[in-house]
Backbone as JSON, one array per atom type, in Angstrom:
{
  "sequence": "XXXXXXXXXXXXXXXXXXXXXXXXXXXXXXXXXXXXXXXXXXXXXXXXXXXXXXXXXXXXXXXXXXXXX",
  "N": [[89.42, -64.28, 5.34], [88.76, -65.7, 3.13], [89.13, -67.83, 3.46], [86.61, -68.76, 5.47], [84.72, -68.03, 3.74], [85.07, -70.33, 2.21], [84.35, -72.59, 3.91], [82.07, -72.38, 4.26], [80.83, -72.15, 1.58], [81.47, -75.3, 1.32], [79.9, -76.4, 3.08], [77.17, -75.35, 2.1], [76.81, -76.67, -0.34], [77.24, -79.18, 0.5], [74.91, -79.33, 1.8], [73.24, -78.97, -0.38], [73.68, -81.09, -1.93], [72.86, -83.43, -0.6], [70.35, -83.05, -0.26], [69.06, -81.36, 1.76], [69.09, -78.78, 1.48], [67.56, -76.74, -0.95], [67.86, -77.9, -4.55], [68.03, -75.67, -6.72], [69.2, -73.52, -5.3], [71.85, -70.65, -5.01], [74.48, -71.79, -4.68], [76.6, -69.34, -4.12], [75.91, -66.86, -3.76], [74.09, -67.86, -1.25], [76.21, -68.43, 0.37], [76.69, -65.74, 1.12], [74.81, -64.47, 2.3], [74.48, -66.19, 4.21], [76.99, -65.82, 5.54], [77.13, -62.69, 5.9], [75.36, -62.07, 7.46], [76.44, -63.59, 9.84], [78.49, -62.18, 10.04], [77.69, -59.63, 10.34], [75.77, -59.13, 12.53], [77.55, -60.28, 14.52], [79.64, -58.72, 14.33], [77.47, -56.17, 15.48], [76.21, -56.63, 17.52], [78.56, -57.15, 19.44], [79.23, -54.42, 20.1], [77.17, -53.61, 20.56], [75.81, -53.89, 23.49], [76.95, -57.06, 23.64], [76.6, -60.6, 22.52], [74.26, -61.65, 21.4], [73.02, -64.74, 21.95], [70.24, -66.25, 21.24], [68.82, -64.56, 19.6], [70.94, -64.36, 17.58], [70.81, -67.27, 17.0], [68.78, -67.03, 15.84], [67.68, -65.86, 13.78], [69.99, -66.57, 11.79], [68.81, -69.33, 11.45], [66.31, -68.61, 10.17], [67.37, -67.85, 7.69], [68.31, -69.64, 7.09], [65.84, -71.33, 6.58], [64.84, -70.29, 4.01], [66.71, -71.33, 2.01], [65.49, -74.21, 2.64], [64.61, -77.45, 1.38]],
  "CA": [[88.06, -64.21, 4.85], [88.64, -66.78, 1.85], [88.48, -69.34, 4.65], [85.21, -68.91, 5.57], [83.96, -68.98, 2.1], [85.58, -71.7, 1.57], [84.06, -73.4, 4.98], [80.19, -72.04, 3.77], [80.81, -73.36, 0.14], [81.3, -76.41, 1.43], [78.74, -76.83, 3.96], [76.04, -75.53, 2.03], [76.98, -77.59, -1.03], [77.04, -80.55, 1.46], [73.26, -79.84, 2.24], [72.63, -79.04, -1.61], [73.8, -82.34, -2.52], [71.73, -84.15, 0.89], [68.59, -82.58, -0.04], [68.8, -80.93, 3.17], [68.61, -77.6, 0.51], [66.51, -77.27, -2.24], [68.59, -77.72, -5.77], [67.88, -74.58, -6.96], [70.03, -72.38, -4.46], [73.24, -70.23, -5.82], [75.74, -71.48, -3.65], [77.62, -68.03, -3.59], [74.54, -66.12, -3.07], [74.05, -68.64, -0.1], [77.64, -67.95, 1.17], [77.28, -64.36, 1.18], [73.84, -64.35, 2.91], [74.92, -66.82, 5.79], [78.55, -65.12, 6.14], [77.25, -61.41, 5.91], [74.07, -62.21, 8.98], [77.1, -64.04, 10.79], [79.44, -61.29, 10.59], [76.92, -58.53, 10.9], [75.17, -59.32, 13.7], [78.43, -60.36, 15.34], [79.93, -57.14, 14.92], [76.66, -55.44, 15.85], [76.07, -57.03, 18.76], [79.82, -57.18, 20.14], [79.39, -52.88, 20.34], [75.58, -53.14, 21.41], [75.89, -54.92, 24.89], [76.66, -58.5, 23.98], [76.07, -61.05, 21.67], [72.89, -62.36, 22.28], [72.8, -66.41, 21.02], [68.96, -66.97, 20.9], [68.68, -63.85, 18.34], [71.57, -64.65, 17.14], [70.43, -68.35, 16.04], [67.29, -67.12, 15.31], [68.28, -64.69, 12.52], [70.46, -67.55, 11.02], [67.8, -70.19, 11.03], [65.69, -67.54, 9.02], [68.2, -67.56, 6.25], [68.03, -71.48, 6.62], [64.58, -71.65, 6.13], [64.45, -69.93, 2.89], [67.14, -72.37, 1.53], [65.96, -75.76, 2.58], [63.54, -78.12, 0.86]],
  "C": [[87.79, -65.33, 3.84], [88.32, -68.31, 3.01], [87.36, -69.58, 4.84], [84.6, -68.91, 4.5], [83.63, -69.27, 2.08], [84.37, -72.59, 2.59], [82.58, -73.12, 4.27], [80.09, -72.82, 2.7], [80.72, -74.9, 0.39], [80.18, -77.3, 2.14], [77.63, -76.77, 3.07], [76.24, -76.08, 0.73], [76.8, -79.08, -0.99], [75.54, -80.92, 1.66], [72.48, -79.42, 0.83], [72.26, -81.1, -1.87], [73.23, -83.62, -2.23], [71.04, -84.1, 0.3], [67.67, -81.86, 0.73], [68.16, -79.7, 2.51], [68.16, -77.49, -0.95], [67.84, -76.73, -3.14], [68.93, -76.2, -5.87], [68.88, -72.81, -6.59], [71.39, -72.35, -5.3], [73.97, -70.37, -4.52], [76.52, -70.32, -3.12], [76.6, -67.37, -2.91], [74.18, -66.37, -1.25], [75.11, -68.65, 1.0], [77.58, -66.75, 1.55], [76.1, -63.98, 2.0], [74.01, -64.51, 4.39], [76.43, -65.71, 6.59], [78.07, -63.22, 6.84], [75.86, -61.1, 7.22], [75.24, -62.49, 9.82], [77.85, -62.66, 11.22], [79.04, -59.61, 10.68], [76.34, -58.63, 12.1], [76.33, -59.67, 14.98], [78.99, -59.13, 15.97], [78.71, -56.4, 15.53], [76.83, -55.25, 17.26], [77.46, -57.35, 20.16], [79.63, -55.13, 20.28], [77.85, -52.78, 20.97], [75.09, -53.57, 22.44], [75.98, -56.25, 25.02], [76.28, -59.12, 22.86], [75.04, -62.22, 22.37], [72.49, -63.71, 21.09], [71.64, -66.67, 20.66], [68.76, -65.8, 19.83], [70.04, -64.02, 17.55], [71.1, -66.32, 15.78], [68.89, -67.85, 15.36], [67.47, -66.34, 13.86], [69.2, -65.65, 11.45], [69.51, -68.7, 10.72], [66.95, -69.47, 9.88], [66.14, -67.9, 8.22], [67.9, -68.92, 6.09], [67.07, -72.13, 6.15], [63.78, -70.9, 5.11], [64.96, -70.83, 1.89], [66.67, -73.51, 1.79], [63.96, -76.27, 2.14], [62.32, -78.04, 1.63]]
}
C-alpha cells in the first residue's frame, strides 16, 4: 500500500509543480482521494459484474477536475 502512495505523491506533486494542478492542493488529501476512488470502485466493480473502464475513468477524471488549474 505504501507503494502506491508513494507512486500518487509523486505524480500529483509532478502536476503541482507543472501547473497542470492548482498550487493550493494538499498533496495527501489528493493521494487519498485518487487512491481511495481507484481502489473503491475497483473492488466494487470486480464483485458487481465487471469493471467497467468508461465509468471507471470517468469517476477519476472527476477527482481531476477539482484539482487542476
Amino acid at each position: 500500500a505504501e507503494r502506491d502512495y508513494a507512486y500518487w505523491r509523486t505524480a500529483i506533486q509532478r502536476a503541482i509543480d507543472s501547473g497542470e494542478l492548482r498550487k493550493d492542493v494538499d498533496v495527501e488529501d489528493a493521494v487519498v482521494m485518487f487512491r481511495q476512488v481507484y481502489m473503491g470502485l475497483s473492488f466494487e466493480m470486480a464483485f458487481m459484474g465487471g469493471l467497467n473502464t468508461r465509468r471507471f475513468a470517468k469517476h477519476l477524471h472527476a477527482v481531476y477536475s477539482l484539482l487542476k488549474r
